[in-house]
Tab-separated table of C-alpha atoms in Angstrom:
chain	number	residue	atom	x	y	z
A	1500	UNK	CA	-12.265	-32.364	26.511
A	1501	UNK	CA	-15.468	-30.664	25.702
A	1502	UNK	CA	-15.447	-28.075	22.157
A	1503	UNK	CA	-15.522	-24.745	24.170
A	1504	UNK	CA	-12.148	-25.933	26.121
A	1505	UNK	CA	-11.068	-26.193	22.590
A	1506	UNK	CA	-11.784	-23.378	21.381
A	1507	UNK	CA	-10.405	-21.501	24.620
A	1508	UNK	CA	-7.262	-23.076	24.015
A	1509	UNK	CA	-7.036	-22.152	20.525
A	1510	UNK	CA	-7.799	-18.541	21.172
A	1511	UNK	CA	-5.036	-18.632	23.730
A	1512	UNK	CA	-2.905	-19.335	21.015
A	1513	UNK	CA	-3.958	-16.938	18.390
A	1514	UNK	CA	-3.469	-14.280	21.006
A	1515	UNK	CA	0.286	-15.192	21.576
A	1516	UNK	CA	0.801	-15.865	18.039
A	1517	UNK	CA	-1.040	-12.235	17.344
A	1518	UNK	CA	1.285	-10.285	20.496
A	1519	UNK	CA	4.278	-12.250	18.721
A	1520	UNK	CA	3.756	-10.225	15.774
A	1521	UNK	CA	3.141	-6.894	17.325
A	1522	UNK	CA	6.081	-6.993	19.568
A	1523	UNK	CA	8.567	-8.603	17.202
A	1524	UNK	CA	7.404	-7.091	13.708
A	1525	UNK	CA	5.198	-4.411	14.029
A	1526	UNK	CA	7.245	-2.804	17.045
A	1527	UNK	CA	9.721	-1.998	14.175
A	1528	UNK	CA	7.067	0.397	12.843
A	1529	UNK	CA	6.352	1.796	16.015
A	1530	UNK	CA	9.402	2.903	17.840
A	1531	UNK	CA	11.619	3.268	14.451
A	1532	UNK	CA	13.877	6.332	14.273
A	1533	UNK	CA	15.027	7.789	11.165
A	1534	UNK	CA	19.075	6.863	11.583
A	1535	UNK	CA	20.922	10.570	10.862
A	1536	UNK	CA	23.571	8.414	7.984
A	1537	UNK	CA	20.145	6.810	5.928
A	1538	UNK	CA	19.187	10.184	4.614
A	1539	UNK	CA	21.066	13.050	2.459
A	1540	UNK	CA	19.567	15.118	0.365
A	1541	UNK	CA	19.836	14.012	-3.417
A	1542	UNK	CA	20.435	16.521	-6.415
A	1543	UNK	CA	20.745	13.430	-8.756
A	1544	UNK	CA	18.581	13.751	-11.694
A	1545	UNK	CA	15.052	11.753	-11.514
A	1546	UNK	CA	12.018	10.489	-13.560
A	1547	UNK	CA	8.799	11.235	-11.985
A	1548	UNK	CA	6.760	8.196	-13.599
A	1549	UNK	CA	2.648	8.639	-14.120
A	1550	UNK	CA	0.606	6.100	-15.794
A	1551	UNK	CA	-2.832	7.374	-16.284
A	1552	UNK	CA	-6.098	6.278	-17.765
A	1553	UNK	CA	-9.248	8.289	-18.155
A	1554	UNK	CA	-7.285	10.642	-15.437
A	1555	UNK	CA	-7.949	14.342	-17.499
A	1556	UNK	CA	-9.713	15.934	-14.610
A	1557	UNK	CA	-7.282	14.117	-11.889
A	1558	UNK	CA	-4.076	15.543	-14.001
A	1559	UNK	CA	-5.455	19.460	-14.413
A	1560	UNK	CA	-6.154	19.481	-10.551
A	1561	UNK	CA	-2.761	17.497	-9.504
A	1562	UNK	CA	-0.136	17.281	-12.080
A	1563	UNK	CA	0.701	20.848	-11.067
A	1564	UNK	CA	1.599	19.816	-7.311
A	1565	UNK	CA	4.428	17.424	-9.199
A	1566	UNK	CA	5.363	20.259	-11.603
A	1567	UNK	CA	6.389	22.542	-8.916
A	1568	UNK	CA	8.603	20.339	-6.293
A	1569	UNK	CA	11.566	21.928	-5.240
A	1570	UNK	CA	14.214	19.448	-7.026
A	1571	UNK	CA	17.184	20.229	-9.284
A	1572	UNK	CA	16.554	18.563	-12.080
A	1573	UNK	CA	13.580	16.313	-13.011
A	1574	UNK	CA	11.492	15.072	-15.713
A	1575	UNK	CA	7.835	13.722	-15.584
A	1576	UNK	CA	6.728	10.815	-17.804
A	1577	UNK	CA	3.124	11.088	-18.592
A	1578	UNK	CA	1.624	7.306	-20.137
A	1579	UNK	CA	-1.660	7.890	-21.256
A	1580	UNK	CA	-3.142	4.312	-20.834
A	1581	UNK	CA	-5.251	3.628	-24.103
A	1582	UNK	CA	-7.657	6.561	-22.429
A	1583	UNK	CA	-10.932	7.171	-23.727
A	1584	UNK	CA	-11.542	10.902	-22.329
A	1585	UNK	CA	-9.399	13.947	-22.954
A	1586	UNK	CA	-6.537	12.596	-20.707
A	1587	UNK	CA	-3.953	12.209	-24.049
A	1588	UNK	CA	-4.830	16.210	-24.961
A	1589	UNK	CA	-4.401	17.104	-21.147
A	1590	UNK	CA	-0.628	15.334	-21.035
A	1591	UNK	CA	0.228	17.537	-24.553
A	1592	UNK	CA	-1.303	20.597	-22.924
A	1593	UNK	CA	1.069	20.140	-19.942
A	1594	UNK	CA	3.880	19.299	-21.975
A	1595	UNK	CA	3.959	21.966	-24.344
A	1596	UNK	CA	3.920	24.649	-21.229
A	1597	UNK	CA	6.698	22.547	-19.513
A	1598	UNK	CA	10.529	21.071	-21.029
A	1599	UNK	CA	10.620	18.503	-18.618
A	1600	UNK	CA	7.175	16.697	-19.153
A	1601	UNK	CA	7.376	13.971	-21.684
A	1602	UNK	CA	4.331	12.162	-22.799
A	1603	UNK	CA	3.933	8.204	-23.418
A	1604	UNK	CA	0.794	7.264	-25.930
A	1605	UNK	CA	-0.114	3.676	-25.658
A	1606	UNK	CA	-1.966	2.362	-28.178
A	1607	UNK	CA	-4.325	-0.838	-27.137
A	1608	UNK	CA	-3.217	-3.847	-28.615
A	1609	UNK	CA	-5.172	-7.616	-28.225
A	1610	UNK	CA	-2.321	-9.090	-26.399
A	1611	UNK	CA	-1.959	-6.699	-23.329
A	1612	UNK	CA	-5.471	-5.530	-23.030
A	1613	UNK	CA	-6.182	-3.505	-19.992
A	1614	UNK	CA	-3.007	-4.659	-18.648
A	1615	UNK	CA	-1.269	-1.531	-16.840
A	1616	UNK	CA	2.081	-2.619	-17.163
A	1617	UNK	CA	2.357	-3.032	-20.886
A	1618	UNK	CA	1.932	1.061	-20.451
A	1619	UNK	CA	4.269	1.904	-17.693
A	1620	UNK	CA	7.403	-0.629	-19.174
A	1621	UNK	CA	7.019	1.635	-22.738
A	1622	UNK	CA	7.136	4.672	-20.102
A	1623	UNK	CA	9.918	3.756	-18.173
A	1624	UNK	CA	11.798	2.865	-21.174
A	1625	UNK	CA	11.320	5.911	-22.771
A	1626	UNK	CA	12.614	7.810	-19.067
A	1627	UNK	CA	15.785	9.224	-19.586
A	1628	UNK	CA	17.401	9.340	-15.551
A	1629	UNK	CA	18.163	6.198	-13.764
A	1630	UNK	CA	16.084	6.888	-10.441
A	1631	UNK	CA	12.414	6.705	-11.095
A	1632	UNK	CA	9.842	7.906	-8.986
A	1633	UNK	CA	5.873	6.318	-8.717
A	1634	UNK	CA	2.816	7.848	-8.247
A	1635	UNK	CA	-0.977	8.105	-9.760
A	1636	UNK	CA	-2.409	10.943	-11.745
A	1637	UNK	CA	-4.701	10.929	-8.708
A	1638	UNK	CA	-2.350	12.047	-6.188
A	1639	UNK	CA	-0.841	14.802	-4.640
A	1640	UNK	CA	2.831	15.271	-2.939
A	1641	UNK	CA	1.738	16.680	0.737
A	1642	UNK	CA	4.822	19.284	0.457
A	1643	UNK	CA	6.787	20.455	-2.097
A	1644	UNK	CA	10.035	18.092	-1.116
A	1645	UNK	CA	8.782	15.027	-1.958
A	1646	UNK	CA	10.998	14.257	-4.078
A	1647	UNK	CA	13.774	15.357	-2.477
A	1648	UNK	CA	12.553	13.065	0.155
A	1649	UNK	CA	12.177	9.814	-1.730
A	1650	UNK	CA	15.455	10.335	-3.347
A	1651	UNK	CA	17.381	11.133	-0.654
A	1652	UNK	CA	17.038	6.945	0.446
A	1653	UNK	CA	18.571	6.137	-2.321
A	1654	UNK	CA	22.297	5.589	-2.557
A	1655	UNK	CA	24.492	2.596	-3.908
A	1656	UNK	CA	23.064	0.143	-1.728
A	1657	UNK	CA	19.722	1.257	-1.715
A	1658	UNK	CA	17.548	0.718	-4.769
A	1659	UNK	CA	14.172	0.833	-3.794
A	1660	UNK	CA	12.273	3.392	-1.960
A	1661	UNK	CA	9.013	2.762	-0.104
A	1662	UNK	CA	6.974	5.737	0.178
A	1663	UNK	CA	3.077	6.546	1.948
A	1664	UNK	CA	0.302	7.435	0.266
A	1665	UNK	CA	-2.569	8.043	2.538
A	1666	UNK	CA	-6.124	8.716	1.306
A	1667	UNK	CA	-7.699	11.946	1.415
A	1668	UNK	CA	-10.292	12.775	4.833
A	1669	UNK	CA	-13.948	12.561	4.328
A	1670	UNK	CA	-15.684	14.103	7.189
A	1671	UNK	CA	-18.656	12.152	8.693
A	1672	UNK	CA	-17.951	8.619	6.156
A	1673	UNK	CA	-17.159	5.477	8.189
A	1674	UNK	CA	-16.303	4.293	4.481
A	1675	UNK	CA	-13.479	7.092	4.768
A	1676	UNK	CA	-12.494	5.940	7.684
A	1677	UNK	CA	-12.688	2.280	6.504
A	1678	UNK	CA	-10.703	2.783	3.643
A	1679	UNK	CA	-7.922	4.836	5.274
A	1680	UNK	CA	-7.602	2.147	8.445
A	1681	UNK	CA	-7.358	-0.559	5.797
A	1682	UNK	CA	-4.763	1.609	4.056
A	1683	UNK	CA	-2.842	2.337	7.649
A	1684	UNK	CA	-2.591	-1.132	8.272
A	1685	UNK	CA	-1.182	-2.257	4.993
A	1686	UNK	CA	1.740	0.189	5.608
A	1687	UNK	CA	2.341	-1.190	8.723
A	1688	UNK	CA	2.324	-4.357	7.625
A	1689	UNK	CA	4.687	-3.862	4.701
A	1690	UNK	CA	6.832	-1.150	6.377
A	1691	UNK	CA	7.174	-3.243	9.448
A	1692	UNK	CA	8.013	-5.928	7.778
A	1693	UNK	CA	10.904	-4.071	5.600
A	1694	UNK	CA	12.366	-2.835	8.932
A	1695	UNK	CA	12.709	-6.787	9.958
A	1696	UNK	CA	14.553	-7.353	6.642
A	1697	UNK	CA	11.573	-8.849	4.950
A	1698	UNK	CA	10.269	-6.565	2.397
A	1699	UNK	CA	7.550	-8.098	0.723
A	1700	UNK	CA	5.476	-5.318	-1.282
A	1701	UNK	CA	5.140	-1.855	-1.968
A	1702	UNK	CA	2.326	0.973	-3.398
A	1703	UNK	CA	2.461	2.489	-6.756
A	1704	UNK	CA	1.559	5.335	-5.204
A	1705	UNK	CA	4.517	6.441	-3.862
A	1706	UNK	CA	7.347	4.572	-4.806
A	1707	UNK	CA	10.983	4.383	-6.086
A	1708	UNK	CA	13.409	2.497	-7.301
A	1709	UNK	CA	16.596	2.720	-9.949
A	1710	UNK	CA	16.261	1.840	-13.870
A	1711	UNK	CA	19.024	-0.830	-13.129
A	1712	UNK	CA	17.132	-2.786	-10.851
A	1713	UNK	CA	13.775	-3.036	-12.995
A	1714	UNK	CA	16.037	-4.172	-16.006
A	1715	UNK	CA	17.993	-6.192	-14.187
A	1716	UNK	CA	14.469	-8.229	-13.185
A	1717	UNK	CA	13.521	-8.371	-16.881
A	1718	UNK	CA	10.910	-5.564	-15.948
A	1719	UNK	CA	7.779	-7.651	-14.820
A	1720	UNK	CA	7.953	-10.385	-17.514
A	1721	UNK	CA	7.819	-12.542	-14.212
A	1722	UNK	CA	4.388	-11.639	-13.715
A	1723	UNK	CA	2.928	-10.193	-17.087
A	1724	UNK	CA	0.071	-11.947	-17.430
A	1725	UNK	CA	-1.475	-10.934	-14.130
A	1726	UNK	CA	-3.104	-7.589	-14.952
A	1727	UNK	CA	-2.293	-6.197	-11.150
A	1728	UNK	CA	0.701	-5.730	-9.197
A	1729	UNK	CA	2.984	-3.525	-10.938
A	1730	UNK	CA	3.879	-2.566	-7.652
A	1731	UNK	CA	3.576	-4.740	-5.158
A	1732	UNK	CA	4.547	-7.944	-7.022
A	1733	UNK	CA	7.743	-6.113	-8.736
A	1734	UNK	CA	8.970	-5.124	-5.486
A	1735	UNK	CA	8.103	-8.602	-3.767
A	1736	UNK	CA	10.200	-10.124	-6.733
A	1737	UNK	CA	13.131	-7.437	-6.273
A	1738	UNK	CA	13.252	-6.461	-2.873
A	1739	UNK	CA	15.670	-7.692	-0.521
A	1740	UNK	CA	16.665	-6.777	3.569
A	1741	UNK	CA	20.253	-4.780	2.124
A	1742	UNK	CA	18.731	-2.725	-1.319
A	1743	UNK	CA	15.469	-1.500	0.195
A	1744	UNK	CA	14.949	1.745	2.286
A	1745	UNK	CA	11.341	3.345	3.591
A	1746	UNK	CA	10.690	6.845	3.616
A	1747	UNK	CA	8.559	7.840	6.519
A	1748	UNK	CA	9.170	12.038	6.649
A	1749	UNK	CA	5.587	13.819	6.410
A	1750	UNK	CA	7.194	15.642	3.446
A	1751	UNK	CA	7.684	12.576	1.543
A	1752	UNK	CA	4.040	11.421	1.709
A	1753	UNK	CA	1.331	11.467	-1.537
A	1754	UNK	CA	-2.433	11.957	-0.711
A	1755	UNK	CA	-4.569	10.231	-2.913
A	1756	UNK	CA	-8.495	10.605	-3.902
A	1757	UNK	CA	-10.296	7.873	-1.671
A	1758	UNK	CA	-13.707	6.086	-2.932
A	1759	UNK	CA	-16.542	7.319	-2.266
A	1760	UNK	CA	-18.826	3.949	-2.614
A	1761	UNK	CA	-18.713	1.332	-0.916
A	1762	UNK	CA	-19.192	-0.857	-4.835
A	1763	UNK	CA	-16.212	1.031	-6.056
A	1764	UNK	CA	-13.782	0.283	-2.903
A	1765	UNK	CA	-14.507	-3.090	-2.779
A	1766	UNK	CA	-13.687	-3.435	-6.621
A	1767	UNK	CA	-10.353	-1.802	-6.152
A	1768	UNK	CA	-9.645	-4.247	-3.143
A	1769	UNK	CA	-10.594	-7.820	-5.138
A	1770	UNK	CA	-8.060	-6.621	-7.774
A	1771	UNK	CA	-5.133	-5.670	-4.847
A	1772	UNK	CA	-5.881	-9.130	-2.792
A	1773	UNK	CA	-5.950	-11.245	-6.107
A	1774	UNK	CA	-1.720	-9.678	-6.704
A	1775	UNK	CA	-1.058	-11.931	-2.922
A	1776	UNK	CA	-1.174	-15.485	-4.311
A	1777	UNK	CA	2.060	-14.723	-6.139
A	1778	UNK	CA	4.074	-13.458	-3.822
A	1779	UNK	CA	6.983	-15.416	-2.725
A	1780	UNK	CA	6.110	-18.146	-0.636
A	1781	UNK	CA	7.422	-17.165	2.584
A	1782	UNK	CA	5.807	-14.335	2.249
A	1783	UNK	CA	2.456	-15.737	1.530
A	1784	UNK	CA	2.871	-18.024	4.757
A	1785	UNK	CA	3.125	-15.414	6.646
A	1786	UNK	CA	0.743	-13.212	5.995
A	1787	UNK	CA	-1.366	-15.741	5.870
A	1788	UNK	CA	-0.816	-16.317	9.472
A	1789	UNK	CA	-0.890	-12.878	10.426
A	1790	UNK	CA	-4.463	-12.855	8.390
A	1791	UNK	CA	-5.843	-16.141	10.180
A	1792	UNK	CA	-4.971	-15.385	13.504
A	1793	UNK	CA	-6.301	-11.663	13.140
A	1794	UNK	CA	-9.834	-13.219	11.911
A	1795	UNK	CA	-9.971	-16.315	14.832
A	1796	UNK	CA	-9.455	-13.303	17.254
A	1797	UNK	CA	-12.656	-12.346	16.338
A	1798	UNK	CA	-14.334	-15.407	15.365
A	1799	UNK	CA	-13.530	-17.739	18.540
A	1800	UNK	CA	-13.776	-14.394	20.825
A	1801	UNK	CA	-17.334	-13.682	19.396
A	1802	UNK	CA	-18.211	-17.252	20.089
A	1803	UNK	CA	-16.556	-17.530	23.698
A	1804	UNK	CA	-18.595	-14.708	25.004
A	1805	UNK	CA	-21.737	-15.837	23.418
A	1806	UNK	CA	-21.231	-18.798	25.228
A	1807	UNK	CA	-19.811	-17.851	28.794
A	1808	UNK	CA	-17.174	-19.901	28.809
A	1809	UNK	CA	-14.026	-18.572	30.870
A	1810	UNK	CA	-15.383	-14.945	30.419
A	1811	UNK	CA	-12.647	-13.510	32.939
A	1812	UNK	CA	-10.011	-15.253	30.813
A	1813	UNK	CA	-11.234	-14.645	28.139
A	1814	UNK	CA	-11.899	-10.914	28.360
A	1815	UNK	CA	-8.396	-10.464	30.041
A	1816	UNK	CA	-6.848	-12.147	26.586
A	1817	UNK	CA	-9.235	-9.676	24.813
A	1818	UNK	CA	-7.976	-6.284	25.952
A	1819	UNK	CA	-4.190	-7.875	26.455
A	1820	UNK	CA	-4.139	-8.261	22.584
A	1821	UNK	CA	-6.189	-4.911	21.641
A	1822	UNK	CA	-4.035	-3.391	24.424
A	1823	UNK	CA	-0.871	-4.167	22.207
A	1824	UNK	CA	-2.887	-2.750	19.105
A	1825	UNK	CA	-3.462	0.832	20.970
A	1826	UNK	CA	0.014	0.948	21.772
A	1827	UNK	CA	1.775	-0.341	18.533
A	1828	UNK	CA	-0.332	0.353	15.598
A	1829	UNK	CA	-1.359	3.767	17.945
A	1830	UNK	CA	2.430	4.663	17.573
A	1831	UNK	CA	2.322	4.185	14.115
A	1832	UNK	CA	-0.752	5.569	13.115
A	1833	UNK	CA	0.793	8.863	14.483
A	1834	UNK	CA	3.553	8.510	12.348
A	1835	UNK	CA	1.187	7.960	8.796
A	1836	UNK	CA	-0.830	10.548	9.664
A	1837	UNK	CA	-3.909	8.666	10.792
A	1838	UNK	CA	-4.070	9.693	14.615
A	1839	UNK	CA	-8.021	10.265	14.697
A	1840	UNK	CA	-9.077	6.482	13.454
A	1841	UNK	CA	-7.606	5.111	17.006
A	1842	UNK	CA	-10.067	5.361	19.091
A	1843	UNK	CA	-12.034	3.167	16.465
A	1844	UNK	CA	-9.409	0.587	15.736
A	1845	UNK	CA	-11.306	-1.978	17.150
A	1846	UNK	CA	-14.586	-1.092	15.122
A	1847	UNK	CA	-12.769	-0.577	12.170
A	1848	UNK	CA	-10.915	-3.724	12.706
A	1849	UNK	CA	-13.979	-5.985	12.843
A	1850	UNK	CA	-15.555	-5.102	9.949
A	1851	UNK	CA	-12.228	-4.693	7.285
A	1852	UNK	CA	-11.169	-8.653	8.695
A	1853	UNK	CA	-14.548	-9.835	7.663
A	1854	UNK	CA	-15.020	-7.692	4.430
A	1855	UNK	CA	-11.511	-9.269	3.519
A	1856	UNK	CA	-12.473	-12.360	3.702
A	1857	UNK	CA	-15.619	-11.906	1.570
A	1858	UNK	CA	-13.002	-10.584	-1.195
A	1859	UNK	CA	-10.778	-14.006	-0.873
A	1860	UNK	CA	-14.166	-16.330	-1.492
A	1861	UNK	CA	-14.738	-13.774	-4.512
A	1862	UNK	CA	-11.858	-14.062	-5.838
A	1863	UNK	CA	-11.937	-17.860	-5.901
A	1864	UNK	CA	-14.932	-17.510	-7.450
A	1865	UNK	CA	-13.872	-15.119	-10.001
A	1866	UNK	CA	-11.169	-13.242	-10.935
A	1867	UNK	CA	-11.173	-9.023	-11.059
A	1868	UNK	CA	-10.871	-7.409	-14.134
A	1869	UNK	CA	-8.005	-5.015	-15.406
A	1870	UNK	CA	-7.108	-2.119	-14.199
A	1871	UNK	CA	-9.344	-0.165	-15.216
């Protein structure tokens, strides 16, 4: 059997494997409808939870957004991260205008330097309501029922609240558009994934879940020492298929500030891949599939056209699999928000799969700094 038949054989394969996943998982995503008995509007109190660093401009142009959501009754716990700027006298500005804002100062000490969760467990301890509410200084609630939203999934089944937290448009940036397919396709992934009873991560961005259920973990003791992952590796150690609900309702999402360089992206990314390699191990399996299969699509496609071989059957498999994509992640991307990037899925596609796997050989290589 010569190499190309090889090769054509394997890529038959990663396209089945790859239509397995987009008809079985990501089909969740795509045709889900909100069921009518999953949602009620909460009045329960709630902790609004913001741990910032260096943030002062980011908190005078969005804290206000928080300040004024229509909810009954609410707090906001403001961490100032060891800052450096003016951050610490912008949270005691705020919180001598406002009753309900609370402010956190976190000293640096040796043992947890630069390590984000040190911050936010002396925040959330010192949060007074047992539903607690995620986001960045950086972000801003895209109506002004957010948090109704987010706490309307909760209930006594339902712990933990995945949220959406697209970035911001840039007109005329393919980086913009880089960053925000890269950020559409993580939510897919991780909302998908949820529906099929497999919740494996969520963003700190927009996210909830009850005091309860991050004492009942030990907080992230678990996973201490690794600087990232306050989010997604607490909900990947807490998160199960009964006590975790997604919110998908416009109302509920959080636009955040995208990078503008390509440097500073990439940066942010090493620090969110290096969190993966302690997830669960189911979870790493597959994902890891989903990742391998996505990049021999491209690699033993590429390679199959440059060399002829079966180009009829190989084009059909081609536009079969980036048929499915139109249709499933298409669906989706109407749902997040991120309708104008589909006509350059395959584009954007191409490059994030091979950027990503730059950031896996760098971060065997080295590992990312903290936080910030």
């Amino acid at each position: 059997m010569e190499i190309l038949e090889i090769v054509c054989y394997a890529f038959i394969a990663v396209v089945i494997i790859q239509a397995l996943f987009y008809v079985v998982v990501f089909s969740k995503l795509a045709f889900y409808k909100k069921k009518k008995k999953a949602f009620q509007t909460s009045s329960a109190p709630l902790s609004v939870i913001i741990c910032a660093k260096n943030e002062a401009d980011n908190l005078k142009t969005f804290l206000p957004y928080i300040i004024n959501q229509d909810y009954p009754e609410f707090e906001i716990v403001l961490i100032n991260d060891a800052s450096n700027d003016d951050t610490f006298e912008v949270m005691e500005h705020f919180s001598s205008l406002h009753a309900n804002i609370k402010v956190v100062n976190v000293k640096s000490i040796e043992a947890f330097w630069g390590n984000k969760k040190y911050a936010l467990t002396l925040g959330i301890k010192a949060a007074k309501y047992d539903l607690f509410i995620f986001t960045d200084a950086d972000c801003k609630p895209l109506s002004k029922y957010w948090l109704q939203d987010m706490a309307g999934h909760f209930s006594s089944e339902k712990t933990i609240v995945l949220g959406y937290s697209p970035y911001a448009k840039i007109k005329n940036s393919f980086l913009n558009k880089l960053i925000r397919f890269e950020t559409l396709m993580t939510a897919v992934h991780y909302f998908s994934f949820a529906l099929s009873g497999l919740p494996y991560m969520g963003v700190g961005r927009n996210l909830g879940y009850t005091k309860d259920t991050f004492f009942k973990a030990n907080g992230f003791i678990n996973h201490i020492q690794v600087k990232s992952g306050d989010d997604d590796l607490f909900v990947n150690q807490v998160a199960n298929s009964k006590n975790t609900a997604i919110s998908l309702s416009k109302k509920s999402f959080t636009e955040s500030k995208p990078k503008t360089s390509f440097k500073s992206w990439y940066k942010q990314k090493r620090r969110h891949v290096s969190t993966a390699s302690f997830y669960k191990t189911n979870h790493k399996l597959i994902l890891g599939l989903l990742y391998i299969t996505n990049l021999l699509f491209w690699v033993l496609s590429i390679l199959l056209f440059a060399f002829n071989f079966q180009w009829q059957l190989v084009l059909a498999l081609f536009l079969f699999r980036m048929l499915l994509q139109y249709i499933f992640i298409g669906k989706s991307s109407k749902k997040l928000l991120e309708k104008d990037l589909i006509l350059l899925f395959p584009l954007l596609e191409f490059f994030l799969v091979f950027i990503q796997l730059t950031i896996f050989i760098n971060n065997l290589i080295s590992k990312p700094n903290h936080w910030k």
